[in-house]
Every structure is written in C-alpha cells, then in structure tokens.
Coordinates of C-alpha atoms and ligand atoms in Angstrom, one line a residue:
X218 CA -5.0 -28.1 -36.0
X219 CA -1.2 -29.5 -36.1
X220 CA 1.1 -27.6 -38.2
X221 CA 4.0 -30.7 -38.9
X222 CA 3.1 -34.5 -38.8
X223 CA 5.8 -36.7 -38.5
X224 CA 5.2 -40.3 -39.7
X225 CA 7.2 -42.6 -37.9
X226 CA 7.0 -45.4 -40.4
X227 CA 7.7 -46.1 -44.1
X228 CA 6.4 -48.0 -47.5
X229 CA 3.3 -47.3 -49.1
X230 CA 1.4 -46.2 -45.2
X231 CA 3.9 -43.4 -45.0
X232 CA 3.3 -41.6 -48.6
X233 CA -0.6 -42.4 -47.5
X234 CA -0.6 -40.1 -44.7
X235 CA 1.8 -37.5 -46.8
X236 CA -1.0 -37.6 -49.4
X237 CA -3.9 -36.7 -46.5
X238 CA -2.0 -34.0 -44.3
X239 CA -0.8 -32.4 -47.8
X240 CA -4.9 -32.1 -48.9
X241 CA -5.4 -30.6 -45.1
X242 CA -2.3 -28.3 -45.3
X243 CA 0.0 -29.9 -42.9
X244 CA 3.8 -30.0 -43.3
X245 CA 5.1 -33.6 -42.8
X246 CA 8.6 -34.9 -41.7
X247 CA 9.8 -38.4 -43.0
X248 CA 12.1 -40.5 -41.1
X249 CA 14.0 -43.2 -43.1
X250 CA 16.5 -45.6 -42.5
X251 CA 19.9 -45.5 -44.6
X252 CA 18.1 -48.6 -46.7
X253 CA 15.2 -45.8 -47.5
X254 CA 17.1 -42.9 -48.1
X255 CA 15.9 -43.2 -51.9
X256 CA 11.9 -44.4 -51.0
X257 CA 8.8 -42.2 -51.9
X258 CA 8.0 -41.0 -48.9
X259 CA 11.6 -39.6 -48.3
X260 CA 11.0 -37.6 -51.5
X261 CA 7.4 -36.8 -51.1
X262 CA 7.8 -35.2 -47.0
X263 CA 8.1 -31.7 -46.8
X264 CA 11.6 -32.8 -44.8
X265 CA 12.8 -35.6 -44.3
X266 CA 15.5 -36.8 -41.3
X267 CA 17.5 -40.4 -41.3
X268 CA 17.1 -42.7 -38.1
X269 CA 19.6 -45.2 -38.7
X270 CA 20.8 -48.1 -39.6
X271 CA 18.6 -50.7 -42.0
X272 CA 17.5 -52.9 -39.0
X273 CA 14.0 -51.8 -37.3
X274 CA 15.7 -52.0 -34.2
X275 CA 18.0 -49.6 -34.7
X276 CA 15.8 -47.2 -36.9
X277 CA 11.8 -47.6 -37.4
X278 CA 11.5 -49.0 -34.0
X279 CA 14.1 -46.8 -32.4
X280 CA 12.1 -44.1 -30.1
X281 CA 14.8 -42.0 -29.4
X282 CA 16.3 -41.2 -32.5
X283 CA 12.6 -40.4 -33.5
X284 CA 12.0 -38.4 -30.8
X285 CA 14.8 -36.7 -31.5
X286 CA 14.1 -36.4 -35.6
X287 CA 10.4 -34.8 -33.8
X288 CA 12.3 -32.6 -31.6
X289 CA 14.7 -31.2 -34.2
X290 CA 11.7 -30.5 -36.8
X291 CA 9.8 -28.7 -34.4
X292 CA 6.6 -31.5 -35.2
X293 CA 3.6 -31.4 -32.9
X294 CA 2.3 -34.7 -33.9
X295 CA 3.8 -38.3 -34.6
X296 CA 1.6 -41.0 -36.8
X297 CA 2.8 -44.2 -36.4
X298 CA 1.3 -45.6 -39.3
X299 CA 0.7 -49.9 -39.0
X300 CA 3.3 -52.3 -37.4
X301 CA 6.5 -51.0 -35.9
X302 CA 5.6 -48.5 -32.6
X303 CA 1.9 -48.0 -33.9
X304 CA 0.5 -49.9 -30.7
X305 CA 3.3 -49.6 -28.6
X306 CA 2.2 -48.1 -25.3
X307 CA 5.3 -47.2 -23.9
X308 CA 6.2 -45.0 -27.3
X309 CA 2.5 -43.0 -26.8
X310 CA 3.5 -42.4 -23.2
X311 CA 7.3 -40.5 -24.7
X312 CA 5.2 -38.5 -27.1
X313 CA 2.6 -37.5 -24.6
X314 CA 5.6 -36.4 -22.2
X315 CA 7.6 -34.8 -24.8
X316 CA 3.9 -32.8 -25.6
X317 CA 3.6 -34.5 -29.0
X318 CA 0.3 -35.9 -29.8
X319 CA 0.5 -39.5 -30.8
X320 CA -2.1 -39.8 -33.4
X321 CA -3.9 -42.8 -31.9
X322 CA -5.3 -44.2 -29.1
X323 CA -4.0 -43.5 -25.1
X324 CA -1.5 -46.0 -23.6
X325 CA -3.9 -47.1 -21.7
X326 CA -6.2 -47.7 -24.3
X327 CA -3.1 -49.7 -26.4
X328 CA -2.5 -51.9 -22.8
X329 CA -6.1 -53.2 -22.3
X330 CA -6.5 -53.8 -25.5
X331 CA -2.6 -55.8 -26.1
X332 CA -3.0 -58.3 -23.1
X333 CA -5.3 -60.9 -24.9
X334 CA -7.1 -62.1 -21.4
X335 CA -7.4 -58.7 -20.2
X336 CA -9.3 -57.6 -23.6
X337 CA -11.3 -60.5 -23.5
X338 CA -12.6 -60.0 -19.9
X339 CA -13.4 -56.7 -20.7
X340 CA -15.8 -58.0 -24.0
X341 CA -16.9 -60.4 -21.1
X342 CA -17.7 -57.5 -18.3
X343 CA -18.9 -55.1 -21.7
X344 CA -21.6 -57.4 -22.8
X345 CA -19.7 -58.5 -26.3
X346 CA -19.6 -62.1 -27.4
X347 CA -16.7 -63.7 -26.9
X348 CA -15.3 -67.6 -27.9
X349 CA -16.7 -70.3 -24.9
X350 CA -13.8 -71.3 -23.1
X351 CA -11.7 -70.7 -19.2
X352 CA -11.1 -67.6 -18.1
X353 CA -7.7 -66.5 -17.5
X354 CA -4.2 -68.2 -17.4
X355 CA -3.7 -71.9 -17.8
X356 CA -2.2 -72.7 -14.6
X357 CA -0.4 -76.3 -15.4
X358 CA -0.5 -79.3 -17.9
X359 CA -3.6 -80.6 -14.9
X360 CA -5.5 -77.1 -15.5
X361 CA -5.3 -77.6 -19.3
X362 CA -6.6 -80.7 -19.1
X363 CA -9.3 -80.6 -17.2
X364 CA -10.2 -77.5 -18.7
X365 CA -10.3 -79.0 -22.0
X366 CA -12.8 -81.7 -20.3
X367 CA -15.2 -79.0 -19.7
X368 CA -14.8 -77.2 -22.8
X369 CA -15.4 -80.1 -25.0
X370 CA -12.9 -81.0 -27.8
X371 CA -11.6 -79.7 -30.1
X372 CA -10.0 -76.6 -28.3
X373 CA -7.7 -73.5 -28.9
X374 CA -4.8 -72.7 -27.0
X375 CA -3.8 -69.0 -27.5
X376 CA -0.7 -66.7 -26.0
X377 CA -1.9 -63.6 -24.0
X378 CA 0.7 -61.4 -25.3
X379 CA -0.4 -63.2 -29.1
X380 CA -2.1 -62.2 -31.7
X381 CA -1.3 -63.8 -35.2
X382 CA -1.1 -67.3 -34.4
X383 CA 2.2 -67.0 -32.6
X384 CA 2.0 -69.6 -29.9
X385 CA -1.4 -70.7 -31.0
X386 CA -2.4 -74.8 -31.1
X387 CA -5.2 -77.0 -32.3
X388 CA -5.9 -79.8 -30.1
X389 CA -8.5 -82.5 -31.0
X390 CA -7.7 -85.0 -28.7
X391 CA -6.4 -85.2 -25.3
X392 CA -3.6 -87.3 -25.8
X393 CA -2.0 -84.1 -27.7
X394 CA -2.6 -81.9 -24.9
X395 CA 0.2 -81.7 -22.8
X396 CA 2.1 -81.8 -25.8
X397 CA 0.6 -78.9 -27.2
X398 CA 0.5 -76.6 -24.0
X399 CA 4.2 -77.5 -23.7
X400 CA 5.1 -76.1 -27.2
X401 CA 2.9 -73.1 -27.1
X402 CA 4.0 -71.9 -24.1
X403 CA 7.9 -72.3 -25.0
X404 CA 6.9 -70.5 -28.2
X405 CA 5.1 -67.6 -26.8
X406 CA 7.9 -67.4 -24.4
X407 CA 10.4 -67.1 -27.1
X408 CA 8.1 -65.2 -29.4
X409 CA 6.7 -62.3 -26.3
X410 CA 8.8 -63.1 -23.6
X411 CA 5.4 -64.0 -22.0
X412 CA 4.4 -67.5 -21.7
X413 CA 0.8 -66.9 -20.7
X414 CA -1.8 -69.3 -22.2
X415 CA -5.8 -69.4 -22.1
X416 CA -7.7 -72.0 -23.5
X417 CA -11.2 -71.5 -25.6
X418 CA -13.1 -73.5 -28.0
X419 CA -12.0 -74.1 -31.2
X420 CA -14.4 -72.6 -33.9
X421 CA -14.3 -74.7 -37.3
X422 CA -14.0 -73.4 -40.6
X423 CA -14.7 -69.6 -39.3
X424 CA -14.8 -66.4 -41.5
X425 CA -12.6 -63.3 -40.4
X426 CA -14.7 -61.0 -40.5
X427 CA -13.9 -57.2 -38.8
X428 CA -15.5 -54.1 -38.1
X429 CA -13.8 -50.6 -38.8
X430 CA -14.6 -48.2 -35.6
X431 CA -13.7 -44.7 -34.6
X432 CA -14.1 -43.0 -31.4
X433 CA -13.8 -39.5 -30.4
X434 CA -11.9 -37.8 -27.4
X435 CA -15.9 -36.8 -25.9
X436 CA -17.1 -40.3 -26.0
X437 CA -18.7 -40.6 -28.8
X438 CA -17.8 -44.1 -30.7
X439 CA -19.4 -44.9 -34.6
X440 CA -18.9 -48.0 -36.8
X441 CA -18.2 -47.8 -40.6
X442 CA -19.1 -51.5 -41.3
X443 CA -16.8 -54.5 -42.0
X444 CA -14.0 -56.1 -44.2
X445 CA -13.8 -59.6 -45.1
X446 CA -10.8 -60.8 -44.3
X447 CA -11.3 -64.5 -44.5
X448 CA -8.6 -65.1 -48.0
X449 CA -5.3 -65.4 -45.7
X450 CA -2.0 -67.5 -45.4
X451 CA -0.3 -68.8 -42.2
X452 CA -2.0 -65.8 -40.7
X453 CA -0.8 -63.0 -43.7
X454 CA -4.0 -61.4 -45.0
X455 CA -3.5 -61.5 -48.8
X456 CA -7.4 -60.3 -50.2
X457 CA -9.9 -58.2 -48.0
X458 CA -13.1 -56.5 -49.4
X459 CA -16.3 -54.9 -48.2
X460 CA -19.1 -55.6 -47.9
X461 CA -18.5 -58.8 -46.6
X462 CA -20.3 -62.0 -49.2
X463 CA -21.9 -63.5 -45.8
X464 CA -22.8 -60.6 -44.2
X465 CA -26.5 -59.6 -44.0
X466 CA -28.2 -56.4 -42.6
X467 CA -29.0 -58.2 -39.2
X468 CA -25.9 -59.5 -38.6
X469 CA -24.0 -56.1 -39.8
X470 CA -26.3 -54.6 -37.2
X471 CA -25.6 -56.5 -34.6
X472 CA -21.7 -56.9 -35.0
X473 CA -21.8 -53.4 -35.7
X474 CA -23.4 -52.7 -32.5
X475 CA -21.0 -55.3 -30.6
X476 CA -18.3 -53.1 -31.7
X477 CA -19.1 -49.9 -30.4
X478 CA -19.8 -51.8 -27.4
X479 CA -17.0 -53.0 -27.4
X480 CA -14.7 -49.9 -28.0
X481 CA -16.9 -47.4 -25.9
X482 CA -16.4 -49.5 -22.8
X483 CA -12.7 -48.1 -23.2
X484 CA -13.6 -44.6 -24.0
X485 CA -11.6 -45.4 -27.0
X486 CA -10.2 -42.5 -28.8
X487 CA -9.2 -42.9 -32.7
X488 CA -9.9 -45.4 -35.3
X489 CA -9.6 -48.9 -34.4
X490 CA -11.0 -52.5 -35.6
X491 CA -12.5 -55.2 -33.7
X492 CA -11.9 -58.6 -35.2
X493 CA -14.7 -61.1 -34.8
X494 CA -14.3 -65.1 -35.8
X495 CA -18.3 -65.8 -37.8
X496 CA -19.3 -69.4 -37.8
X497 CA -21.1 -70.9 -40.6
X498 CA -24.5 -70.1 -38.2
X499 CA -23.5 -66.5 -37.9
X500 CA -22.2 -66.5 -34.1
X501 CA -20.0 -64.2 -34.0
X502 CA -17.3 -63.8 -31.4
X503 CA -14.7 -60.8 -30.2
X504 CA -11.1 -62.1 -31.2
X505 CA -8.8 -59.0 -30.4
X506 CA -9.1 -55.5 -31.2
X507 CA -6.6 -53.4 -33.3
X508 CA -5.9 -50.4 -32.0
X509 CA -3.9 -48.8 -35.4
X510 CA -5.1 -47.9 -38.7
X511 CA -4.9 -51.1 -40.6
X512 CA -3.2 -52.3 -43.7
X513 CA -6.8 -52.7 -45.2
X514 CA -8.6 -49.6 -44.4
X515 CA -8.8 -48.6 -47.6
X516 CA -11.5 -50.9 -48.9
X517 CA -13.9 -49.2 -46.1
X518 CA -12.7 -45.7 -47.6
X519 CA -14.0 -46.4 -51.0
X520 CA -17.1 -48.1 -50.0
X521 CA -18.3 -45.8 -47.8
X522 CA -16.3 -42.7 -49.3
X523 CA -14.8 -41.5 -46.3
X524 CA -10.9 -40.6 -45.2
X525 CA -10.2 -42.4 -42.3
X526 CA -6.3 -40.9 -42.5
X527 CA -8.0 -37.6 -42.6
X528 CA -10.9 -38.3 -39.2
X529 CA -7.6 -40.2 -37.6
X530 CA -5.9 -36.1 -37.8
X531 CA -9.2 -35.2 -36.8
X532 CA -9.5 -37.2 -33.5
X533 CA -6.5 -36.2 -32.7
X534 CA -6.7 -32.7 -32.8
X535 CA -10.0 -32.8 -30.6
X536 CA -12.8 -32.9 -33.6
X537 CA -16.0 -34.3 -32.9
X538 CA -18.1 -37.3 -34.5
X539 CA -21.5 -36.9 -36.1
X540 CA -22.8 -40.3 -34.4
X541 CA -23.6 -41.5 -37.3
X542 CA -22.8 -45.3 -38.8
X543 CA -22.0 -46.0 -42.1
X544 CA -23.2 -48.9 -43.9
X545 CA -21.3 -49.7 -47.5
X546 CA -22.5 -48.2 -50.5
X547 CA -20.0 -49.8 -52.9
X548 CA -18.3 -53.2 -53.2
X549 CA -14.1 -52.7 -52.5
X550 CA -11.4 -55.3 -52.8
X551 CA -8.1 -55.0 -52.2
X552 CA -4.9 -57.4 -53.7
X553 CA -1.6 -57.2 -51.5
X554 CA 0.9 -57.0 -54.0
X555 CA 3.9 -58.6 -52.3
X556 CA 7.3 -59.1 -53.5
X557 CA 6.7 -62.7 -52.7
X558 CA 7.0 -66.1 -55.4
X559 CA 3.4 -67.6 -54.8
X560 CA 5.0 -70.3 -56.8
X561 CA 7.5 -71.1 -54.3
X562 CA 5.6 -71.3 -50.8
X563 CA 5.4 -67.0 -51.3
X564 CA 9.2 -67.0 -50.6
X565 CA 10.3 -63.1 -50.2
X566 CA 11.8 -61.8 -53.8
X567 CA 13.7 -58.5 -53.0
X568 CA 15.6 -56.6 -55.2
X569 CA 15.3 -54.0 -57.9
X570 CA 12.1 -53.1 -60.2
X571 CA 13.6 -52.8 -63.4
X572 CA 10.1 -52.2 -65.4
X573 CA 7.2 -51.0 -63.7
X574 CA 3.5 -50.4 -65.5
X575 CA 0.2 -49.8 -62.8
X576 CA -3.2 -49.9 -63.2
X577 CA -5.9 -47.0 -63.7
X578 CA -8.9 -46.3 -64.9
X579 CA -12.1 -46.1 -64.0
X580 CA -12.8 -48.3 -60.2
X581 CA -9.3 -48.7 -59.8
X582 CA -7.0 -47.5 -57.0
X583 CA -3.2 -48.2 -56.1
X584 CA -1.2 -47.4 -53.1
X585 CA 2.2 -48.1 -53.4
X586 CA 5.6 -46.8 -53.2
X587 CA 7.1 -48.6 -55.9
X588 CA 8.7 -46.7 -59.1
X589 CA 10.6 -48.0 -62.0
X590 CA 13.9 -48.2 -60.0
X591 CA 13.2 -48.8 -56.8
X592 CA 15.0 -51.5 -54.7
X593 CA 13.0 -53.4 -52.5
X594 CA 15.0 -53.9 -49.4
X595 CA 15.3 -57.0 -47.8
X596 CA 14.9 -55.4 -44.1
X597 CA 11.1 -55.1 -43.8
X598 CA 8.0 -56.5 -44.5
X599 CA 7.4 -57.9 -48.6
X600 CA 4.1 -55.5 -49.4
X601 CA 4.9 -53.3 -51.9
X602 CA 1.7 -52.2 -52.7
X603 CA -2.2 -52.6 -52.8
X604 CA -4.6 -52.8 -55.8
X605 CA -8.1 -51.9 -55.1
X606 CA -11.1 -52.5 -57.1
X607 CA -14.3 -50.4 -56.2
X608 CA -17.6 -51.4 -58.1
X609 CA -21.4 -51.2 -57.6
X610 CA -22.0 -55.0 -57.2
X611 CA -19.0 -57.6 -56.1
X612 CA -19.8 -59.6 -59.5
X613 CA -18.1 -56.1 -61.4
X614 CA -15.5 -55.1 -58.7
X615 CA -14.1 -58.7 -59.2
X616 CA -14.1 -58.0 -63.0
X617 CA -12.4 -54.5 -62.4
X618 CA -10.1 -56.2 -60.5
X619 CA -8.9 -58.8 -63.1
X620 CA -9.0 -56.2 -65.7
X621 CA -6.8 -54.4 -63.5
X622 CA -4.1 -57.3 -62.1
X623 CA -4.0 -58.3 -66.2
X624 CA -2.7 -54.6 -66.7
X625 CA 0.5 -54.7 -63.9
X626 CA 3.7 -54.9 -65.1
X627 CA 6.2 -55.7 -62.6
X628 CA 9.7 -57.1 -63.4
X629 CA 12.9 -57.8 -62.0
X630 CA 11.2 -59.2 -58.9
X631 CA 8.4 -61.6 -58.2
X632 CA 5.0 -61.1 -57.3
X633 CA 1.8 -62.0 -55.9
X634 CA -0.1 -60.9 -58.7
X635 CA -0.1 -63.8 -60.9
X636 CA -2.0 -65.3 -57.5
X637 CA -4.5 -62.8 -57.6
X638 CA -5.4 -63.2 -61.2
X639 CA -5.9 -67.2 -60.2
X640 CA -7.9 -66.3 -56.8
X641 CA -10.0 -64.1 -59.0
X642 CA -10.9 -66.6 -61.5
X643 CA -11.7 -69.1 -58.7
X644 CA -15.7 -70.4 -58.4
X645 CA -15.6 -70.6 -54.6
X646 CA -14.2 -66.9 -54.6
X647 CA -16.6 -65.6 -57.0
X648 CA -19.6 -67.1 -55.7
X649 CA -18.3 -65.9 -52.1
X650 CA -18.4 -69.2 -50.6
X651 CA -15.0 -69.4 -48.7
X652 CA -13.4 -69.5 -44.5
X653 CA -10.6 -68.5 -43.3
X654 CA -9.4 -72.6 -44.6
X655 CA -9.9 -71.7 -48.4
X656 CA -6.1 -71.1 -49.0
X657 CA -5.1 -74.1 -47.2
X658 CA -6.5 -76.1 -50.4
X659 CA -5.2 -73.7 -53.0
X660 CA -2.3 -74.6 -55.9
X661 CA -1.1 -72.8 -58.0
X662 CA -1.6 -73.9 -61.9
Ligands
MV4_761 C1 -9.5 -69.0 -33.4 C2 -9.9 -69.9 -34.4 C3 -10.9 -70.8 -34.1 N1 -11.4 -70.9 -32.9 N2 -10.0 -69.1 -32.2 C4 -5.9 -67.0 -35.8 C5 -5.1 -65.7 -35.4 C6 -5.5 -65.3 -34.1 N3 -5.8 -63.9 -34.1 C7 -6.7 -66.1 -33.8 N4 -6.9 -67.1 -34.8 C8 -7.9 -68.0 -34.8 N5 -8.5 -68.1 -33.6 C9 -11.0 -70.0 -31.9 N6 -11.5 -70.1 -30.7 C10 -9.2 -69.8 -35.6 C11 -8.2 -68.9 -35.8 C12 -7.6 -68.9 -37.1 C13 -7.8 -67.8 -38.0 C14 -8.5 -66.7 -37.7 C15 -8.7 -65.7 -38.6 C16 -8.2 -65.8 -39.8 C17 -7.4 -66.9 -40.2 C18 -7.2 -67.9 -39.3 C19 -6.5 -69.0 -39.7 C20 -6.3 -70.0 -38.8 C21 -6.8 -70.0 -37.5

C-alpha cells in the first residue's frame, strides 16, 4: 500500500480524499495555490507545499511544480481528484516516468476515451449502443449536408475533442446547416484547438442518465448502478440522485451490462462513468465516458454504502475486485451548493462567508470546505459544497433534503440553495417526471 498521497487538486474533492487515506493510514501532501494558502485541505494534509500563483495555469494545472511538490515529499502516489490534470494523459505518463502511481486510469486508457470519434467507434466495434449518425469527421459544409439527408432531421453536431456542449449545435432544418457547421467548428477550434466535427441524430427531450463503473488492473470490470443526472443548466449539473425515477430493473440491467462492456473492451483500470442519453422509450445510447472520479460520486456511495475514494487507492495499489455488481439499496440526492445568485442567471458570488450554519442529522451528509471565514476565491470553479440526502424511498430523501437546505445558513455570499428549496417543492421533480430540458422552463419565484 502507498505510504504518502499527494492530491493534486483543491475545494471540497481534496479534504475528500484527506478524509479516506487518513481512515486507511496514509500520510497526504496538499498542494495549494497562494489564493488557498488558508483552505481546508491545506490545514487538514499531513503537509502541505504551495504551487503558485492563483491562476490554474500557473498552479493546479502546473505539472512541474507538482512534480516537484511530489518529489520533495517523497509521495508515491498523486490523485488528481475531478477537473484540472485528472484526465490529462500526458500528466499520467510524468507520474508513471517519475515512478509515481497516478491514481487513475493509464494514458492510454484517458486518450481513447478523450477523442469523442475514437470512443464512440470503440462502443461501435464493443457492441454498446451508440446515437445513429456518420462515422467519423465531417469533411466539408457538402459532407454535412448530405449527411444530414441521410440521418434525417433534426441532427447534432458535436466537437471530437468536446464534451460539455462546447462546439455543440441543434439543427432542425437544412437551411441552418452550413451555418451551424461553420460556428461549431470555429468554436471547437477556439475552445480545443481541434476543429473536428461528427454529426449524429439529435435525441429529443433525453434523460442523463450514467453508470458508475470500476475496473481492476487483472481485468476484472463491475458496475455500482446509476445517477440521474438529468436536473442541469447550460451543461452544469446542479441535482444528481440514485436510483434513477425512470430507471427499472431491466433497463438497469441492461445499461449496466453495456457499461462493463463498454469499459472492459479497454481493460480499464479504476473507477470511471459511462454517460448514456435515455429516450422517453428507454433507448439508451453511449455519450462519452469519464475517466475520473466524479463530482457526484457520492450519491452512489450512500446508496450502495461503498467508498469509491477508498477502491480508487485500492485499484491502484493492485487490489482485486469481487465481480460483483451493486444495485441501490437507498435513495441519494445530492444539491451543489454553489456560490452562484440563481436569481441573477447563477452569476458567480465570491467573497467572504461571514456566518456559516450546516446541516446534520439523521440522512444527511455535507462535503464542503467552507468554514465561517473562508474567502471564496474568484480563481476556480463556484462549488463550495454538496448537500446529500440519503433515505429509504425518494418521497423521504426529498423531505430530508428540504428539511436539510431549510437548516443552511450561508451569508455574506449568495447561493444556490434558495434554488434547491424551490426545485424540491416542484411537482414535476417530486413526481420524477423531468429531461435534461426541465431547467430550461424554470423561474425563480
Ligand atoms: C446529445 C443530445 C441529444 N442528442 N446528443 C450535451 C453535452 C454533451 N455531452 C452531449 N449533450 C447532448 N448530446 C444527441 N445525439 C442532447 C445533449 C444535451 C444534454 C445531454 C445531457 C444533459 C444535458 C443536456 C442538455 C442539452 C443537450
């Protein structure tokens, strides 16, 4: 087993994995930019070593001043956490060559799995579903459009280096087609610096529905059942839970199946999610496949009581799986609370937390790195923490959850709680009868 983990991130992921390696005995090393120097995770790392300046660039994202904070510390492991160099390839090939385990999938693994057409093609030669459309590149505005003939409006045009709806675009009609190939490949050009587009069939009104995998280094690849993840906002997940409301034993079977399909045709070593769209038949199709823990793995965790922090540092260290699947026992959801005004298009609200007062009791759970005191920087991403409810029935873990939202006292910045405690009350969200387009018709009262 490793002896020092550092965590090459920050925010409420980094005091996660503290929390894990501390229950397994494992010193940990923090790295923080000169923004961070008084976060949690700073304080809560056995040491802790600063990385530079606020920007990413020069500090979360910068591999060789955290190589270097590795090298100094003597670590024998890195986890990248979510975001910044978690599914960067290139920073899993330095660790491997500097004989630091990157806790995560091989760079190969990462690269077949970050090139959009490539992943797809692989569902196609691995037998998993994916959306009807061309394979491979769009050559010209000609290629599009006879493409689109065949497809059959409406269609989706999607960057290969995408994911997230960067360079992504609608099109109905084929009078807005050379239009739209025009602007997504400029986008994806400016957004990548890869301007590669394929085409597919637009899916209406879809759920986001995902399965949570993990794979071991002796080929061995199990699924711990899905999130919901359908409540999201210009592509920012805001509410995930498990069990999914439209899932059924069949189709859990199924996509469950799909996934290890999916991940075992790439030997794939770690935990890992495969995101599938659901139409309102229950098709379901392969979307892209996250090769990181993920912001919402914690709603599998309490449904199906299992630390996937804890297998993740398993995997790693050459542990072996059971084979066994896990199927939900509980109902989970999760709130991002985001330093955000929903009552101003969600607009980011750094700054200080003058008065802070979280949740407990019984079904509740918090990750954050907020304190009383604590200035949110404007540098990185607005989450400054989850809520999670975990019940028996959905009907209760929504109650726990409103309970729980009513008891959260933050001031002196603005939050997306008092959105929660609306979302909550909502009859489309309580009877479970919402797509991935439920937020585009959403106000605030
Ligand atoms: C789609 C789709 C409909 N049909 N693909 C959005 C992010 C990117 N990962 C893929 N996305 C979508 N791909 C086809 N063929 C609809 C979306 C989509 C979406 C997907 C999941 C969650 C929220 C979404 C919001 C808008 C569009």
């Amino acid at each position: 087993m490793f002896k020092k983990i550092l965590i090459a991130n920050r925010g409420e992921i980094a005091l996660r994995v503290i929390r894990t390696c501390k229950e397994m005995g494992i010193k940990t090393v923090a790295v923080y930019s000169t923004a961070d120097k008084d976060s949690l995770h700073v304080k809560f790392a056995d040491e802790a070593v600063c990385i530079g300046k606020p920007a990413s660039s020069e500090s979360y994202l910068n591999m060789a001043h955290i190589m270097a904070a590795a090298e100094i510390t003597n670590a024998d492991a890195i986890h990248p956490g979510y975001g910044f160099l978690a599914e960067n390839a290139k920073f899993a090939k330095i660790c491997g060559d500097h004989g630091i385990k990157f806790i995560g999938p091989t760079p190969d693994m990462i690269n077949a799995m970050g090139d959009k057409i490539t992943a797809k093609q692989t569902m196609i030669n691995a037998g998993v579903p994916v959306v009807p459309g061309v394979e491979g590149l769009l050559e010209s505005v000609e290629h599009a459009k006879s493409a689109a003939k065949e497809v059959g409006y409406p269609v989706i045009l999607k960057a290969t280096a995408g994911g997230g709806g960067k360079g992504m675009r609608v099109v109905w009609h084929e009078e807005e087609i050379e239009k739209a190939y025009e602007n997504a490949k400029t986008e994806a050009a400016a957004s990548f610096k890869n301007d590669g587009i394929y085409m597919e069939k637009f899916v209406e009104e879809p759920r986001h529905i995902e399965i949570q995998i993990v794979g071991d280094q002796h080929g061995q690849v199990c699924h711990l059942s899905e999130r919901d993840c359908s409540i999201q906002r210009r592509h920012q997940k805001l509410v995930e839970e498990s069990p999914s409301p439209f899932m059924t034993p069949e189709l859990r079977e199924a996509m469950g199946n799909a996934a290890i399909k999916a991940a075992a045709s790439i030997n794939y070593e770690g935990v890992g999610t495969i995101e599938f769209l659901v139409d309102k038949h229950r098709n379901f199709y392969f979307m892209e496949m996250n090769t990181r823990i993920q912001v919402e793995h914690c709603v599998t965790e309490e449904v199906i009581n299992y630390d996937l922090i804890k297998e993740q540092i398993m995997i790693a260290a050459g542990d072996k799986l059971t084979g066994k699947n896990y199927i939900p026992v509980m109902h989970a959801i999760e709130c991002r609370i985001n330093a955000e005004d929903p009552y101003n298009d969600f607009r980011p609200s750094p700054g200080k937390i003058t008065v802070l007062h979280q949740p407990g009791g019984h079904g509740v759970r918090v990750d954050s790195h907020a304190y009383a005191g604590y200035v949110i920087p404007p540098y990185y991403d607005s989450m400054i923490g989850k809520l999670i409810a975990v019940a028996q029935t959905r009907q209760e873990a929504i109650d726990t959850m409103s309970r729980a939202l009513s008891e959260y006292v933050i001031e002196g910045v603005k939050t997306t709680i008092p959105f929660h405690l609306q979302l909550m009350k909502h009859p489309d969200f309580r009877s479970g009868n919402f797509t991935t387009k439920f937020l585009e018709g959403f106000t605030m009262q």
